[in-house]
Coordinates of C-alpha atoms in Angstrom, one line a residue:
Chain A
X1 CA 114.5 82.6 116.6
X2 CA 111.3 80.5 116.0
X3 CA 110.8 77.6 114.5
X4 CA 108.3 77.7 111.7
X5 CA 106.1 75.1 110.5
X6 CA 108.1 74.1 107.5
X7 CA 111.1 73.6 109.5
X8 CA 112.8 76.5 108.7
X9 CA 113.5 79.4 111.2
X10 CA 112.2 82.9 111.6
X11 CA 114.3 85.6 112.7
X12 CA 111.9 87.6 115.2
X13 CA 114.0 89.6 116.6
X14 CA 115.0 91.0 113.2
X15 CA 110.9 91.6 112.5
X16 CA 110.1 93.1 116.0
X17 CA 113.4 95.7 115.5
X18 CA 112.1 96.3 111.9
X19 CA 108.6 97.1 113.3
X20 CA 110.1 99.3 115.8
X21 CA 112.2 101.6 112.9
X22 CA 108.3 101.5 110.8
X23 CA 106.6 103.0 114.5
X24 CA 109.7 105.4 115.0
X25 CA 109.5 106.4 111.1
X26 CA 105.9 107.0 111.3
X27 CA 106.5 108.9 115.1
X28 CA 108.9 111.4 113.2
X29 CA 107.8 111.9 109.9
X30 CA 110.3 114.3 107.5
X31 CA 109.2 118.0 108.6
X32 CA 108.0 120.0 105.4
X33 CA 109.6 122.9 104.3
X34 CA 108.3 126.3 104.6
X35 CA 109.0 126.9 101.1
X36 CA 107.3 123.6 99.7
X37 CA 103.8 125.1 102.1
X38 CA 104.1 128.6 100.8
X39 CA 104.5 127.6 97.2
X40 CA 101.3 124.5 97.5
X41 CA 99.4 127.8 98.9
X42 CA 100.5 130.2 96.6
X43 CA 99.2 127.3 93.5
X44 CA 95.9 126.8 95.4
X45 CA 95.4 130.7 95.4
X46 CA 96.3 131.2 92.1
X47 CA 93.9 128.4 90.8
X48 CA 90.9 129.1 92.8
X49 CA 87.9 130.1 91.0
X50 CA 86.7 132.8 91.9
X51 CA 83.7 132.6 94.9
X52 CA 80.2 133.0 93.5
X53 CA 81.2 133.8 90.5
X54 CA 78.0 134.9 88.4
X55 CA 78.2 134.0 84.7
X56 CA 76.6 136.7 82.0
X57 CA 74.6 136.2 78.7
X58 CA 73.1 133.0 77.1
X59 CA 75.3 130.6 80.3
X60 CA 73.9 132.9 82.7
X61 CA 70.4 132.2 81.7
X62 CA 71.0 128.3 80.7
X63 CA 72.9 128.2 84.6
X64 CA 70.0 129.7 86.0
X65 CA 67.4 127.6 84.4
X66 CA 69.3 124.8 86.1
X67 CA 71.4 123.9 83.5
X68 CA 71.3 120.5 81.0
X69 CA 68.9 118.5 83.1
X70 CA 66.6 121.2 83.7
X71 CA 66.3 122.2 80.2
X72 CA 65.6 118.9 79.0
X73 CA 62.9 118.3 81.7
X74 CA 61.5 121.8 80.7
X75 CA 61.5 120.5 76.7
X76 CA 59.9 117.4 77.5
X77 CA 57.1 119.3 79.2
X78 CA 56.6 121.7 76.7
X79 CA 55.9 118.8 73.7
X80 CA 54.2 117.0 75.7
X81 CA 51.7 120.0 76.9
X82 CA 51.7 120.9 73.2
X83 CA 50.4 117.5 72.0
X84 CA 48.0 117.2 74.4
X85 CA 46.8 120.6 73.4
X86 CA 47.2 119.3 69.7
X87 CA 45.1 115.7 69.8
X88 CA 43.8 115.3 73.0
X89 CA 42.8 111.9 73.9
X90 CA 38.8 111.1 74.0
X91 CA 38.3 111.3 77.4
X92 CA 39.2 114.8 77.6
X93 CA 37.5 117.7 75.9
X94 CA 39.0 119.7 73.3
X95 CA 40.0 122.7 74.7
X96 CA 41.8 124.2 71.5
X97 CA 39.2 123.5 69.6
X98 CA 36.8 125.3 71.7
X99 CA 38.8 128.4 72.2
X100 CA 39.6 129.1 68.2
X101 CA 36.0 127.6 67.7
X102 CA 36.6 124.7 65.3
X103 CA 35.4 121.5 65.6
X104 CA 36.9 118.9 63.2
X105 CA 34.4 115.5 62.4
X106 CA 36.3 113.2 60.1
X107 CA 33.9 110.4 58.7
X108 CA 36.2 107.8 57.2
X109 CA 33.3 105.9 55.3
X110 CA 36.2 104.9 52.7
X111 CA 35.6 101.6 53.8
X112 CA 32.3 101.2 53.8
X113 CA 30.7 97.4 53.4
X114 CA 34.2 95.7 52.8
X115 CA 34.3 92.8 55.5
X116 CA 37.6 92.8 56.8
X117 CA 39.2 89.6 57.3
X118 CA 42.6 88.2 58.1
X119 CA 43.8 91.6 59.5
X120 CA 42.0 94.0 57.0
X121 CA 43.3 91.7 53.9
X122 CA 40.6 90.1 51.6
X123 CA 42.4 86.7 51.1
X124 CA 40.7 84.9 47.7
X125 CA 41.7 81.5 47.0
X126 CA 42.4 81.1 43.1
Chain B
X1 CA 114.7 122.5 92.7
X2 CA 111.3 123.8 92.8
X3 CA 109.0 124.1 90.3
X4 CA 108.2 126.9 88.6
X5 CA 105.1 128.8 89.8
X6 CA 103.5 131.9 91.3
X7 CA 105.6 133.7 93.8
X8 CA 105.4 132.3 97.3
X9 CA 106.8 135.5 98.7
X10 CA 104.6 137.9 101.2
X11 CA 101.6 136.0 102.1
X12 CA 101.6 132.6 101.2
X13 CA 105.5 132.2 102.8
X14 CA 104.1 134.1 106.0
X15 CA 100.8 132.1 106.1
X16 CA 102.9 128.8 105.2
X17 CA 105.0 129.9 108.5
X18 CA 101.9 130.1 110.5
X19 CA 100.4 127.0 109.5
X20 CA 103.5 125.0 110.0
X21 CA 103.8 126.0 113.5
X22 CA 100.3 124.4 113.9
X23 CA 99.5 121.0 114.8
X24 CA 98.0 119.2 111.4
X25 CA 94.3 119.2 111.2
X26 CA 92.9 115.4 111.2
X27 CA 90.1 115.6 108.4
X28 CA 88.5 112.2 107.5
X29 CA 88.0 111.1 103.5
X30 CA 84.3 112.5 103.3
X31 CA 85.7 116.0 105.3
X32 CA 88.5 115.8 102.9
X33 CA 86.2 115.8 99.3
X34 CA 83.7 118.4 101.1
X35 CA 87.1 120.8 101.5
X36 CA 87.9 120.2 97.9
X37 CA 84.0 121.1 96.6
X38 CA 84.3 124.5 99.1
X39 CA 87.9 124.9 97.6
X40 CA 86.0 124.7 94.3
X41 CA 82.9 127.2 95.6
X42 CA 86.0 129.4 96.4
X43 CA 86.5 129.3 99.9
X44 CA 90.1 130.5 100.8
X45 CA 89.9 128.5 104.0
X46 CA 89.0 125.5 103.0
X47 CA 92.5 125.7 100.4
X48 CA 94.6 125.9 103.9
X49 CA 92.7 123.6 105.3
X50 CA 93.6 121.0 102.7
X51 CA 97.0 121.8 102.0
X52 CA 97.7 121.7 106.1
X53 CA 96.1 118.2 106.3
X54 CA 97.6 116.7 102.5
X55 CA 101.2 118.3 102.1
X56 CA 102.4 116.0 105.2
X57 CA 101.6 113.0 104.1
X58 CA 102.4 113.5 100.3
X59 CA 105.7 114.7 101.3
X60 CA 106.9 112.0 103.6
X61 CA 105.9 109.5 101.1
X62 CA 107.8 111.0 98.2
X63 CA 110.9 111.3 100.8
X64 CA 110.5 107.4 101.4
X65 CA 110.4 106.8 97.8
X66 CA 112.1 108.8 96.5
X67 CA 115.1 109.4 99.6
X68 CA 116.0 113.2 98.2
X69 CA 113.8 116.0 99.5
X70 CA 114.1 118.2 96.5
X71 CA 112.5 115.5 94.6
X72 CA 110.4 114.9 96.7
X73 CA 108.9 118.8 97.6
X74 CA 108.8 119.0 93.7
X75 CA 106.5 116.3 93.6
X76 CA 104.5 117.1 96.2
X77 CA 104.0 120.3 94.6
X78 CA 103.4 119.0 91.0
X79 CA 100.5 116.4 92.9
X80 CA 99.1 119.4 94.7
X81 CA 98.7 121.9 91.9
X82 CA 96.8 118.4 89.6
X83 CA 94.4 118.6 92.7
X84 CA 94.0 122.3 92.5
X85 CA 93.3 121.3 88.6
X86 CA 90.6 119.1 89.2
X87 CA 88.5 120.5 92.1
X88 CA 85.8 122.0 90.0
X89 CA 85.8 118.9 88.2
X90 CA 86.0 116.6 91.0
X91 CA 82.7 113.9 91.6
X92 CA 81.8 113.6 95.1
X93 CA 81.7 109.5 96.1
X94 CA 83.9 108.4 92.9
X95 CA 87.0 108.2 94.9
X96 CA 89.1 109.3 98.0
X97 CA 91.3 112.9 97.7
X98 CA 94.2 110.7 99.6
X99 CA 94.1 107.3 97.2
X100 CA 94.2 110.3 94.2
X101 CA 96.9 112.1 95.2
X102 CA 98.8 109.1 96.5
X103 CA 98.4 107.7 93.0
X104 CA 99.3 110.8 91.5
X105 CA 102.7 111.1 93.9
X106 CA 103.2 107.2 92.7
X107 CA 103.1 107.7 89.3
X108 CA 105.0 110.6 89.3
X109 CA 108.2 109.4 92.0
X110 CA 107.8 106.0 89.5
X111 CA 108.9 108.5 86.0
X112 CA 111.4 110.1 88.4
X113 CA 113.2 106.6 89.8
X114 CA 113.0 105.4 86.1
X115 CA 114.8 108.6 85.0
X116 CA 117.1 108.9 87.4
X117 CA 118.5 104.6 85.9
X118 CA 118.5 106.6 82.6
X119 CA 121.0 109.0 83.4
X120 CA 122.7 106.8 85.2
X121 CA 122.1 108.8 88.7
X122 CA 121.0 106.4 90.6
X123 CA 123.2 106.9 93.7
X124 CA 121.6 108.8 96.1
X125 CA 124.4 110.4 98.5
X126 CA 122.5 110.4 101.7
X127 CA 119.4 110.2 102.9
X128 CA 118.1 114.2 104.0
X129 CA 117.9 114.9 107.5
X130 CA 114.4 114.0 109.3
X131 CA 112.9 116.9 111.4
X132 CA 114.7 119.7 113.3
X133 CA 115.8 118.2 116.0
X134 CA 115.8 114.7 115.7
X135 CA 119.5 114.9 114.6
X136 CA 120.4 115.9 117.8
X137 CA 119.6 112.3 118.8
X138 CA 122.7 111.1 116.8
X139 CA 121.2 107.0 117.7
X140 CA 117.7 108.1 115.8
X141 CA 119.3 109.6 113.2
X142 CA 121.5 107.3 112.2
X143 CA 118.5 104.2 112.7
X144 CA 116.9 106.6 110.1
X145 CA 119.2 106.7 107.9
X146 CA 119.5 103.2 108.0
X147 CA 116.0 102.4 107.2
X148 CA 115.9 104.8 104.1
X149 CA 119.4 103.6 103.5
X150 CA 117.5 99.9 103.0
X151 CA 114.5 101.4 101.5
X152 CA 117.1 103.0 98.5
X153 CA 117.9 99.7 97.5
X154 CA 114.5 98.1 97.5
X155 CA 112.9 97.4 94.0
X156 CA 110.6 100.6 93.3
X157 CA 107.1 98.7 93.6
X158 CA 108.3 97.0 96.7
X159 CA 109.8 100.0 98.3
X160 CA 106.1 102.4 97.0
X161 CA 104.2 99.2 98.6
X162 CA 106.5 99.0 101.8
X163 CA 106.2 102.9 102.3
X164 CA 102.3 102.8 101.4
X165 CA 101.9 99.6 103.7
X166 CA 104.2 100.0 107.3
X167 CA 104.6 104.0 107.1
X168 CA 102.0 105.6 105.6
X169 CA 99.4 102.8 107.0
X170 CA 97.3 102.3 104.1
X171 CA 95.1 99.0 103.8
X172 CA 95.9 96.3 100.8
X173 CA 93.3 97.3 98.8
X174 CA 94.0 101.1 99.1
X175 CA 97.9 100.2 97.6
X176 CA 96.4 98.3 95.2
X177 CA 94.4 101.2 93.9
X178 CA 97.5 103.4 94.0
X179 CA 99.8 101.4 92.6
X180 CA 97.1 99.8 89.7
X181 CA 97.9 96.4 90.6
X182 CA 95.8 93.2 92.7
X183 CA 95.8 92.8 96.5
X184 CA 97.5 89.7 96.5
X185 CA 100.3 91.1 94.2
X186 CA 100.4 94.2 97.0
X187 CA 100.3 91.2 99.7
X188 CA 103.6 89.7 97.8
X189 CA 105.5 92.8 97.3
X190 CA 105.4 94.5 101.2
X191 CA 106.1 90.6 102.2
X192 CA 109.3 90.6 100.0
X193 CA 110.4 94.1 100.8
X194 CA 110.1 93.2 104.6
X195 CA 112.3 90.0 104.0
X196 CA 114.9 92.1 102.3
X197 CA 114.5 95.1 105.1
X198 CA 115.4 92.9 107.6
X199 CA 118.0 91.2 105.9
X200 CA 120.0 94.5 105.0
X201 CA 119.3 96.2 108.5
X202 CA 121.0 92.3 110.2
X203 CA 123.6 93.8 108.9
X204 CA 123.7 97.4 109.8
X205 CA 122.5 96.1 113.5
X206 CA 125.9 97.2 115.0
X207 CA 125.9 100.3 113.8
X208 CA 122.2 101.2 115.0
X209 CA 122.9 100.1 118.3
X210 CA 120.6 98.0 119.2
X211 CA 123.5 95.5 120.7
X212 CA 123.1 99.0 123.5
X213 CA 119.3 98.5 123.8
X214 CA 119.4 95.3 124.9

């Protein structure tokens, strides 16, 4: 017995021979059956894919590619190389229009001697 | 009774000889998910390797629990074939095989314990016999069967978190993942099943003999 700090006592004999059935449970744990292991294998084999196995058609190809993130990468590329293609940005040349051999000048003069003011808005005072 | 499932005559019952006459393979949580993704790939080896290493464990638990091994190898065998389920599925680094399956064998010795008050069959006549050869050594036995005789009349989430805690050796915040609840709730429950272990087994103390061991 030992005396606890609230005044009670603690029974530590009783803890030290529970401890001791804990160690000797966990010494000689419950020996499986040779049934339960055959049938746990017999459920692994049965649900194991199959190794390597090498998908056909349309899921073959998307698989290959390297499936959803790969594709989308592969998208994003392509639109982007397109639009540069497209409307290339001024510090580039036009290389589309120099293959097909068209070169596109738009003159907006639409707006000609109007003096733009309070962001493009003529504001009159009545 | 066993489940229902593919034949474990011819190979698998000759295989599940072999492997039971080897010592248990010690694989570590990271070795254990890299088993279950080459389980997945379809490597026949890595299946054994698995079942070798996780059977064990699951079934001693659901014996603690549950104190009736056909309940118990039923379970074990319903938790196993979930795991077989999900390994194609399964996300390296989102959580350990072991806390899974230990969840899994929880949940599932939880609807058998509630089902059992149900039909009114909650007696359980005696606890199964530990491993060949133990009953030889009538003074272990019997301190067995005192201990599962205790754990039987436990409350369930005590006796899970006592099992999990003292015999299976898992850490606070691994029972509190298994059994869904906080660490200081898990803290509270093993402490309470402990007080009530010793106070049942103070009373079986002449019968395991201890007045003998001095």
């Amino acid at each position: 017995m030992k005396m606890m700090d609230n005044g009670k006592t603690k029974d530590t004999s009783a803890e030290a021979r529970l401890d001791a059935l804990f160690d000797q449970a966990r010494a000689t744990p419950p020996a499986v059956p040779v049934a339960l292991m055959a049938r746990v294998l017999a459920d692994a084999a049965a649900l194991q894919p199959a190794p390597h196995a090498m998908r056909t058609g349309w899921r073959g190809w998307f698989a290959a590619l390297g499936g959803a993130p790969a594709l989308s990468g592969l998208v994003s590329a392509s639109c982007l190389g397109f639009w540069l293609g497209f409307a290339p940005p001024d510090t580039l040349p036009d290389v589309a229009g120099e293959v097909w051999g068209v070169n596109v000048y738009v003159e907006d003069d639409s707006m000609d001697g109007v003096e733009l003011m309070a962001f493009g808005w003529d504001i009159e005072e009545g | 009774m066993a489940l229902a499932g593919p034949s474990c005559q011819g190979r698998p019952a000759r295989l599940a000889t072999r492997l039971m006459s080897e010592p248990i393979p010690s694989v570590t949580a990271d070795g254990e998910a890299a088993l279950l993704q080459r389980y997945a790939n379809g490597d026949a080896a890595a299946a054994r390797l698995l079942a070798q290493s996780l059977t064990p464990r699951l079934y001693g638990h659901a014996m603690r629990v549950l104190g009736d091994g056909a309940e118990a190898e039923d379970v074990t065998q319903e938790a196993l074939l979930r795991l077989w389920r999900i390994a194609p599925d399964w996300r390296v680094g989102e959580a350990k095989v072991t806390t899974w399956l230990y969840r899994v064998v929880a949940n599932l010795c939880t609807d058998r314990l509630r089902k059992r008050r149900s039909t009114g069959m909650d007696d359980i006549d005696e606890p199964a016999d530990p491993a060949p050869g133990v009953e030889a050594r009538m003074q272990n036995a019997a301190r067995y069967d005192a201990l599962q005789r205790a754990l039987n009349d436990l409350p369930d989430r005590q006796r899970q978190a006592v099992v999990l805690r003292h015999i299976d050796g898992l850490t606070n915040p691994e029972i509190a993942e298994i059994l869904n609840a906080g660490v200081e709730a898990v803290e509270s429950l093993t402490a309470r099943g402990k007080r009530a272990l010793s106070l049942a087994l103070q009373e079986q103390r002449e019968a395991l003999g201890y007045e003998d061991d001095g």
